Amino acid sequence: MPFRLFSHGFRSCPNPSFLFTAFPTVFSSNLVHHELVANYSHLFRVRGSLPDLEPYLLLAHIDVVPATESDGWEAPPFSAQEIDGFIYGRGTFDDKGSLMGMLQALEYLLMKGYAPRRGFYIGLGHDEEVHGHQGALNIVRMLEQRGVRLLFVLDEGLAILDGILDGLEGPAALIGISEKGQATVKLSVSTVPSHSSIPPRETSIGILAAAVKRLEENPMPRLFGMGPEKTYKLLATRSLFIMSNLWLFSPLIGRILERRPDSNAFVRTTTAVTMFNAGVKVNVIPPYAEAFVNLRIHSAQSLQEVLDLVRTTVADERVKMELSDGFDPLPVSSSDEKAFGFQVIKKTLLDMFPGVTVAPGICIGNTDSRHFRNLTNDIYRFSALWFKPGDPQRFHGINERISKKNYEDIVQFFFSLIQNFDIQRLPDSHSSAHEL
């Protein structure tokens, strides 16, 4: 496995010259058409031999969130240094693992002389971490202008969770069939400026801090039982007894899940105060203070319902509330036995990892895939990453890393997946023989 190529991909955003060097067969094949989008993003169209088969799209993003070695990394965050079988680097989880894996898989397939029956696209956005308005949206516009309709989209999102979900025995691969909505709310307070030697009873900072404190002390309602609980029903055979009887134990399970930040996110709309700005001088009572609150909206709520709850909780007319950005939770994609994309992804995973339970889930973050909802009815959010205890904290955190073995798994996953998508239709559910 050429880890050298993968490691180099973490040093910076892969530019065309790097991609040409790393994947020469992809760029020289007459089956592949490549376009540079908005200067930094990429769109690959892989031609299929049966043009009547509706194409699909594999999606990843090039950009990463910032990281500095002074944060406490064991290795420089853009060095791709290998330590004890792990490659350390910003983007190993999010999202260079999938990006390099799908291109490496396509490179291998083309080198073997593989020619797909079902055509497909690979999209690589360059600004997903700042909403994808230049990369993903321009890719969407290009496809719309050409009248392209996609069978489904597969993007990053959920992963293989091993020891992450309380009460679940064994690993579970959760395929995101929806993702939470999001809202960024600006809270601000304006008062008359004064000298610190004669302070008022309440300052702009104090009024705003009290409002923020109320938001933190009064979380959004627990909604377990009203959202993605299908996941837990399908995992019931591998879970505790109470997981098998959600009709009775939903309130209890909800209280258990909310104890940990990583599982609490599945239970409710989360509230995070991310920015607080006030003050210009140590002896001046600031006339203005502002805070930004980021909310990830549960599937059972709407953007407007969440905004109403924020306003009710703040309960102070002196605090001005403005919506900076927001959108409702995404539609739920199909995951039943007739759902082509979901079932082929599931089949590929079970072939690779027979002991893994596969189930639909809700992606708690947001991805570039949401921009494609007018091009397809089904969007799936999954990466063949193994998440063990402690790994979720590495996501956008310190010491983000991937094992060499897991990277091999990702390449193999896409290698098999692309071939498995070549079937024309799913076999009948009662059939003993599977075309896959």
Coordinates of C-alpha atoms in Angstrom, one line a residue:
M1 CA 0.0 0.0 0.0
P2 CA 1.6 3.3 -1.1
F3 CA 1.3 5.2 2.1
R4 CA 3.7 7.8 0.8
L5 CA 1.0 9.2 -1.5
F6 CA -1.5 9.3 1.4
S7 CA 1.0 11.0 3.7
H8 CA 1.8 13.7 1.1
G9 CA -1.9 14.4 0.7
F10 CA -2.0 15.8 4.3
R11 CA 0.6 18.4 3.9
S12 CA -1.7 20.9 2.1
C13 CA -4.7 21.0 -0.1
P14 CA -3.9 18.6 -3.0
N15 CA -3.4 20.7 -6.0
P16 CA -3.7 19.5 -9.6
S17 CA 0.0 18.8 -10.0
F18 CA 0.0 16.6 -6.9
L19 CA -3.1 14.7 -8.0
F20 CA -1.6 14.2 -11.5
T21 CA 1.5 12.7 -9.9
A22 CA -0.2 10.6 -7.3
F23 CA -2.9 9.2 -9.6
P24 CA -1.6 9.1 -13.2
T25 CA -3.9 6.4 -14.4
V26 CA -7.0 8.4 -13.3
F27 CA -5.9 11.4 -15.3
S28 CA -4.7 9.4 -18.4
S29 CA -7.7 7.1 -18.7
N30 CA -10.2 7.8 -21.5
L31 CA -12.9 6.7 -19.1
V32 CA -12.3 9.7 -16.8
H33 CA -13.1 13.3 -17.5
H34 CA -11.6 15.8 -15.0
E35 CA -12.6 19.4 -14.4
L36 CA -11.2 22.0 -12.0
V37 CA -14.1 23.9 -10.3
A38 CA -13.8 27.3 -8.8
N39 CA -10.0 27.1 -9.0
Y40 CA -9.6 24.6 -6.2
S41 CA -12.3 21.9 -6.3
H42 CA -12.4 18.9 -8.6
L43 CA -15.1 17.0 -10.5
F44 CA -14.3 13.6 -12.0
R45 CA -16.8 11.9 -14.3
V46 CA -16.2 8.2 -14.8
R47 CA -18.0 7.0 -17.9
G48 CA -20.0 3.7 -17.7
S49 CA -20.6 1.3 -20.5
L50 CA -24.4 1.3 -19.8
P51 CA -25.4 5.0 -20.1
D52 CA -29.0 4.2 -19.2
L53 CA -28.0 3.4 -15.6
E54 CA -28.4 6.4 -13.4
P55 CA -25.0 7.6 -12.1
Y56 CA -24.1 8.2 -8.4
L57 CA -21.6 10.6 -6.8
L58 CA -18.8 10.0 -4.3
L59 CA -18.1 13.2 -2.3
A60 CA -15.2 14.3 -0.1
H61 CA -13.5 17.6 0.8
I62 CA -10.0 18.8 0.6
D63 CA -9.9 21.5 3.2
V64 CA -9.3 21.0 6.9
V65 CA -9.7 23.0 10.1
P66 CA -6.7 24.8 11.6
A67 CA -4.2 23.1 13.8
T68 CA -0.9 24.1 15.4
E69 CA 1.8 22.0 17.1
S70 CA 1.6 24.2 20.2
D71 CA -1.9 22.8 20.9
G72 CA -0.2 19.6 22.2
W73 CA 0.1 17.4 19.2
E74 CA 2.4 14.4 19.5
A75 CA 3.5 15.0 16.0
P76 CA 3.4 18.2 13.8
P77 CA -0.2 18.3 12.6
F78 CA 0.8 18.6 8.9
S79 CA 3.7 16.2 8.9
A80 CA 1.8 12.9 8.4
Q81 CA 4.3 11.4 10.9
E82 CA 3.9 7.7 11.6
I83 CA 3.9 6.6 15.3
D84 CA 3.1 3.1 16.4
G85 CA 1.2 2.2 13.2
F86 CA -0.8 5.4 13.1
I87 CA -0.5 8.3 10.7
Y88 CA -0.9 11.6 12.6
G89 CA -2.2 14.6 10.8
R90 CA -5.0 17.1 10.5
G91 CA -7.5 15.7 8.0
T92 CA -6.8 12.0 8.6
F93 CA -10.4 11.7 9.8
D94 CA -11.9 14.8 8.2
D95 CA -11.7 14.1 5.3
K96 CA -8.4 13.2 3.5
G97 CA -8.8 9.5 4.4
S98 CA -11.9 9.2 2.3
L99 CA -10.6 11.5 -0.4
M100 CA -7.3 9.6 -0.9
G101 CA -9.0 6.3 -0.5
M102 CA -11.6 6.8 -3.3
L103 CA -8.9 8.1 -5.7
Q104 CA -6.5 5.3 -4.8
A105 CA -9.3 2.7 -5.3
L106 CA -10.1 4.2 -8.7
E107 CA -6.5 4.2 -9.7
Y108 CA -6.1 0.5 -8.8
L109 CA -9.3 -0.4 -10.7
L110 CA -8.3 1.4 -13.8
M111 CA -4.8 -0.2 -13.6
K112 CA -6.5 -3.6 -13.6
G113 CA -8.4 -2.7 -16.7
Y114 CA -11.7 -2.3 -15.0
A115 CA -14.5 -0.5 -16.9
P116 CA -17.6 0.3 -14.9
R117 CA -21.1 -0.4 -16.3
R118 CA -22.7 2.3 -14.1
G119 CA -21.1 5.7 -14.6
F120 CA -20.3 7.8 -11.5
Y121 CA -18.8 11.1 -10.4
I122 CA -16.2 12.0 -7.8
G123 CA -16.5 15.5 -6.3
L124 CA -13.8 17.1 -4.1
G125 CA -14.9 20.3 -2.5
H126 CA -12.3 22.8 -1.2
D127 CA -14.3 24.8 1.4
E128 CA -16.6 22.4 3.3
E129 CA -15.4 23.6 6.6
V130 CA -16.8 27.0 5.8
H131 CA -20.1 25.8 4.3
G132 CA -19.0 24.7 0.8
H133 CA -20.5 27.8 -0.9
Q134 CA -17.7 28.0 -3.5
G135 CA -16.7 24.3 -4.0
A136 CA -19.7 22.0 -3.5
L137 CA -22.2 24.6 -4.7
N138 CA -20.4 25.2 -7.9
I139 CA -20.1 21.5 -8.5
V140 CA -23.9 21.3 -8.0
R141 CA -24.5 24.2 -10.4
M142 CA -22.4 22.5 -13.1
L143 CA -24.3 19.2 -12.7
E144 CA -27.7 21.0 -12.7
Q145 CA -26.8 22.9 -15.9
R146 CA -26.1 19.6 -17.6
G147 CA -29.3 18.0 -16.4
V148 CA -27.6 15.4 -14.3
R149 CA -29.8 13.4 -11.9
L150 CA -28.0 11.3 -9.3
L151 CA -29.1 7.9 -8.0
F152 CA -27.6 8.8 -4.7
V153 CA -24.7 10.7 -3.1
L154 CA -22.2 9.2 -0.6
D155 CA -20.3 11.6 1.5
E156 CA -18.5 11.7 4.9
G157 CA -20.5 11.5 8.1
L158 CA -20.8 8.6 10.4
A159 CA -18.4 5.7 10.8
I160 CA -17.8 2.3 12.4
L161 CA -18.3 2.8 16.1
D162 CA -16.6 0.4 18.4
G163 CA -17.1 0.9 22.1
I164 CA -18.7 4.3 21.6
L165 CA -22.4 3.6 22.1
D166 CA -23.4 2.7 25.6
G167 CA -25.1 -0.7 25.8
L168 CA -24.0 -2.0 22.4
E169 CA -21.8 -5.1 22.2
G170 CA -19.5 -5.1 19.3
P171 CA -18.9 -2.6 16.5
A172 CA -21.7 -0.9 14.5
A173 CA -21.4 0.8 11.2
L174 CA -23.9 3.6 11.1
I175 CA -24.8 5.0 7.7
G176 CA -26.2 8.6 8.0
I177 CA -29.6 8.9 6.3
S178 CA -30.1 12.5 7.4
E179 CA -28.1 15.2 9.2
K180 CA -29.0 17.7 11.9
G181 CA -30.0 21.2 11.0
Q182 CA -27.9 24.1 12.2
A183 CA -28.4 27.7 13.5
T184 CA -25.9 30.3 14.5
V185 CA -27.5 32.9 16.7
K186 CA -26.0 36.3 17.6
L187 CA -26.9 37.6 21.0
S188 CA -26.0 41.2 21.8
V189 CA -26.5 43.9 24.5
S190 CA -26.1 47.6 24.1
T191 CA -25.8 50.0 27.1
V192 CA -24.6 53.4 27.9
P193 CA -20.7 53.5 28.3
S194 CA -19.4 54.6 31.6
H195 CA -16.2 54.6 33.7
S196 CA -15.3 51.5 35.7
S197 CA -15.0 53.6 38.9
I198 CA -18.7 54.2 38.9
P199 CA -20.1 51.0 37.5
P200 CA -23.9 50.4 37.0
R201 CA -25.6 47.6 38.8
E202 CA -25.6 45.5 35.6
T203 CA -23.1 45.8 32.7
S204 CA -23.5 44.8 29.1
I205 CA -21.2 41.9 29.8
G206 CA -23.1 40.8 33.0
I207 CA -26.5 40.9 31.2
L208 CA -25.2 38.9 28.3
A209 CA -23.3 36.4 30.5
A210 CA -26.5 35.8 32.5
A211 CA -28.4 35.1 29.2
V212 CA -25.7 32.7 28.1
K213 CA -25.7 31.0 31.5
R214 CA -29.4 30.4 31.2
L215 CA -28.9 28.7 27.8
E216 CA -26.3 26.4 29.2
E217 CA -28.3 25.6 32.3
N218 CA -31.5 24.9 30.4
P219 CA -30.6 22.6 27.4
M220 CA -33.1 21.9 24.6
P221 CA -35.7 19.2 25.4
R222 CA -34.7 15.6 25.3
L223 CA -36.2 14.1 22.1
F224 CA -35.1 10.5 22.2
G225 CA -38.0 8.5 20.9
M226 CA -38.9 11.1 18.3
G227 CA -36.0 11.0 15.9
P228 CA -33.3 8.4 14.8
E229 CA -34.4 5.6 17.1
K230 CA -34.7 3.2 14.2
T231 CA -30.9 2.9 14.6
Y232 CA -31.3 1.5 18.1
K233 CA -34.1 -0.9 17.1
L234 CA -31.9 -2.4 14.4
L235 CA -29.1 -2.7 16.9
A236 CA -31.3 -4.3 19.5
T237 CA -29.9 -7.8 19.0
R238 CA -26.5 -6.5 20.0
S239 CA -27.6 -4.3 22.8
L240 CA -29.0 -4.4 26.3
F241 CA -32.5 -5.6 26.9
I242 CA -33.8 -2.0 27.3
M243 CA -32.6 -1.1 23.8
S244 CA -34.9 -3.8 22.5
N245 CA -37.9 -2.3 24.1
L246 CA -37.8 1.4 23.2
W247 CA -41.6 1.7 23.5
L248 CA -41.2 1.4 27.3
F249 CA -37.6 2.5 28.0
S250 CA -37.2 5.6 25.7
P251 CA -37.1 8.1 28.6
L252 CA -34.6 6.0 30.6
I253 CA -32.4 5.5 27.5
G254 CA -32.5 9.2 26.8
R255 CA -31.3 10.0 30.3
I256 CA -28.4 7.5 29.9
L257 CA -27.4 8.9 26.5
E258 CA -27.4 12.5 27.6
R259 CA -24.7 11.9 30.2
R260 CA -21.9 11.8 27.6
P261 CA -21.4 14.7 25.1
D262 CA -20.9 12.3 22.1
S263 CA -24.2 10.5 22.7
N264 CA -26.0 13.5 24.0
A265 CA -25.8 14.9 20.5
F266 CA -28.2 12.2 19.3
V267 CA -30.8 13.0 22.0
R268 CA -31.5 16.7 21.5
T269 CA -30.6 19.9 19.8
T270 CA -27.3 20.9 21.2
T271 CA -26.3 24.4 22.3
A272 CA -22.8 25.6 22.2
V273 CA -21.6 29.1 23.0
T274 CA -18.6 29.5 20.6
M275 CA -17.7 33.2 20.7
F276 CA -18.0 36.1 23.2
N277 CA -16.7 39.6 22.4
A278 CA -16.8 42.7 24.7
G279 CA -14.7 45.4 26.1
V280 CA -12.1 47.9 24.7
K281 CA -10.2 49.1 27.8
V282 CA -9.8 47.8 31.4
N283 CA -11.3 51.0 32.9
V284 CA -14.2 51.4 30.6
I285 CA -17.6 49.8 31.0
P286 CA -18.2 48.4 27.5
P287 CA -21.3 49.8 25.7
Y288 CA -21.6 46.6 23.7
A289 CA -21.2 42.9 24.2
E290 CA -22.0 40.0 21.8
A291 CA -22.0 36.3 21.8
F292 CA -22.5 33.7 19.2
V293 CA -24.4 30.4 19.9
N294 CA -24.2 27.4 17.5
L295 CA -27.1 25.0 17.7
R296 CA -27.3 21.6 15.9
I297 CA -31.0 21.0 15.4
H298 CA -32.5 17.5 16.1
S299 CA -34.5 15.9 13.4
A300 CA -37.7 16.2 15.5
Q301 CA -37.4 20.0 15.6
S302 CA -37.5 22.9 13.1
L303 CA -35.2 25.9 12.9
Q304 CA -38.1 28.2 13.9
E305 CA -39.0 26.0 17.0
V306 CA -35.4 26.2 18.2
L307 CA -35.2 30.0 17.7
D308 CA -38.4 30.3 19.7
L309 CA -37.0 28.2 22.5
V310 CA -33.8 30.3 22.6
R311 CA -35.8 33.5 22.9
T312 CA -37.9 32.0 25.7
T313 CA -34.9 30.8 27.6
V314 CA -33.0 34.1 27.3
A315 CA -36.1 35.9 28.5
D316 CA -34.6 39.3 28.6
E317 CA -35.7 42.1 26.3
R318 CA -32.3 43.8 26.7
V319 CA -30.7 41.0 24.8
K320 CA -31.1 41.4 21.1
M321 CA -31.3 38.1 19.1
E322 CA -30.3 37.7 15.4
L323 CA -30.1 34.6 13.2
S324 CA -26.8 34.7 11.4
D325 CA -27.2 31.5 9.5
G326 CA -29.4 28.5 9.7
F327 CA -31.3 25.7 8.1
D328 CA -33.7 22.9 9.0
P329 CA -32.7 19.3 9.5
L330 CA -32.1 17.4 6.2
P331 CA -34.7 15.1 4.7
V332 CA -34.4 11.4 5.6
S333 CA -33.1 9.1 2.8
S334 CA -34.4 5.7 2.2
S335 CA -32.9 2.7 4.0
D336 CA -35.3 -0.1 3.6
E337 CA -34.7 -3.3 1.6
K338 CA -35.4 -1.6 -1.7
A339 CA -33.0 1.3 -1.1
F340 CA -30.3 0.7 -3.7
G341 CA -27.5 2.9 -2.4
F342 CA -28.0 1.9 1.3
Q343 CA -28.2 -1.8 0.6
V344 CA -25.1 -1.9 -1.6
I345 CA -23.1 0.0 1.0
K346 CA -24.4 -2.4 3.6
K347 CA -23.5 -5.4 1.5
T348 CA -20.0 -4.1 1.0
L349 CA -19.4 -3.5 4.7
L350 CA -20.7 -7.0 5.7
D351 CA -18.4 -8.6 3.1
M352 CA -15.5 -6.8 4.6
F353 CA -16.4 -6.9 8.3
P354 CA -18.8 -9.9 8.9
G355 CA -19.0 -9.1 12.6
V356 CA -20.2 -5.5 12.2
T357 CA -23.8 -4.5 12.6
V358 CA -25.0 -2.1 9.9
A359 CA -27.8 0.3 10.6
P360 CA -29.0 3.8 9.6
G361 CA -28.2 6.8 11.8
I362 CA -28.4 10.6 11.9
C363 CA -25.3 12.6 11.2
I364 CA -24.8 15.1 14.0
G365 CA -22.5 17.4 11.9
N366 CA -23.1 19.0 8.5
T367 CA -21.5 18.0 5.3
D368 CA -21.2 19.2 1.7
S369 CA -23.8 16.6 0.7
R370 CA -26.7 18.8 1.8
H371 CA -26.1 21.0 -1.2
F372 CA -27.0 18.1 -3.5
R373 CA -30.5 17.5 -2.2
N374 CA -32.1 18.8 -5.4
L375 CA -30.1 16.3 -7.5
T376 CA -31.1 13.1 -5.7
N377 CA -33.6 11.7 -3.3
D378 CA -31.0 9.7 -1.3
I379 CA -27.9 11.1 0.4
Y380 CA -25.8 8.8 2.6
R381 CA -23.1 9.9 5.0
F382 CA -20.5 7.3 5.9
S383 CA -16.8 6.8 6.0
A384 CA -15.1 3.5 6.6
L385 CA -13.3 4.9 9.7
W386 CA -13.1 2.9 12.9
F387 CA -13.9 5.0 15.9
K388 CA -12.9 3.7 19.3
P389 CA -13.1 5.4 22.7
G390 CA -11.2 8.6 22.6
D391 CA -11.4 9.0 18.8
P392 CA -14.4 11.3 18.6
Q393 CA -12.4 13.8 20.6
R394 CA -9.7 13.8 18.0
F395 CA -12.2 14.9 15.4
H396 CA -11.3 18.6 14.9
G397 CA -9.2 18.1 18.0
I398 CA -5.7 17.3 19.0
N399 CA -3.8 14.2 17.6
E400 CA -6.1 13.4 14.8
R401 CA -4.8 10.2 13.4
I402 CA -5.6 7.1 11.3
S403 CA -4.0 3.6 11.5
K404 CA -2.4 2.2 8.4
K405 CA -4.7 -0.7 8.6
N406 CA -7.8 1.5 8.7
Y407 CA -6.5 3.4 5.6
E408 CA -6.1 0.1 3.8
D409 CA -9.7 -0.7 4.8
I410 CA -10.9 2.6 3.3
V411 CA -9.2 1.9 0.0
Q412 CA -10.6 -1.6 0.0
F413 CA -14.1 -0.3 0.8
F414 CA -14.2 2.0 -2.2
F415 CA -12.5 -0.6 -4.4
S416 CA -15.3 -3.1 -3.7
L417 CA -18.1 -0.5 -3.5
I418 CA -17.5 0.9 -7.0
Q419 CA -17.6 -2.7 -8.4
N420 CA -20.7 -3.6 -6.4
F421 CA -22.6 -0.5 -7.7
D422 CA -22.4 -2.0 -11.2
I423 CA -25.5 -4.1 -10.7
Q424 CA -28.5 -2.8 -12.6
R425 CA -31.0 -3.4 -9.7
L426 CA -31.2 -5.1 -6.3
P427 CA -32.2 -8.7 -6.3
D428 CA -35.7 -9.5 -4.9
S429 CA -35.6 -9.6 -1.2
H430 CA -36.8 -13.2 -1.1
S431 CA -34.0 -14.4 -3.5
S432 CA -31.4 -16.7 -2.1
A433 CA -28.8 -15.6 -4.6
H434 CA -27.5 -12.0 -4.5
E435 CA -26.2 -10.5 -7.7
L436 CA -23.6 -8.7 -5.6

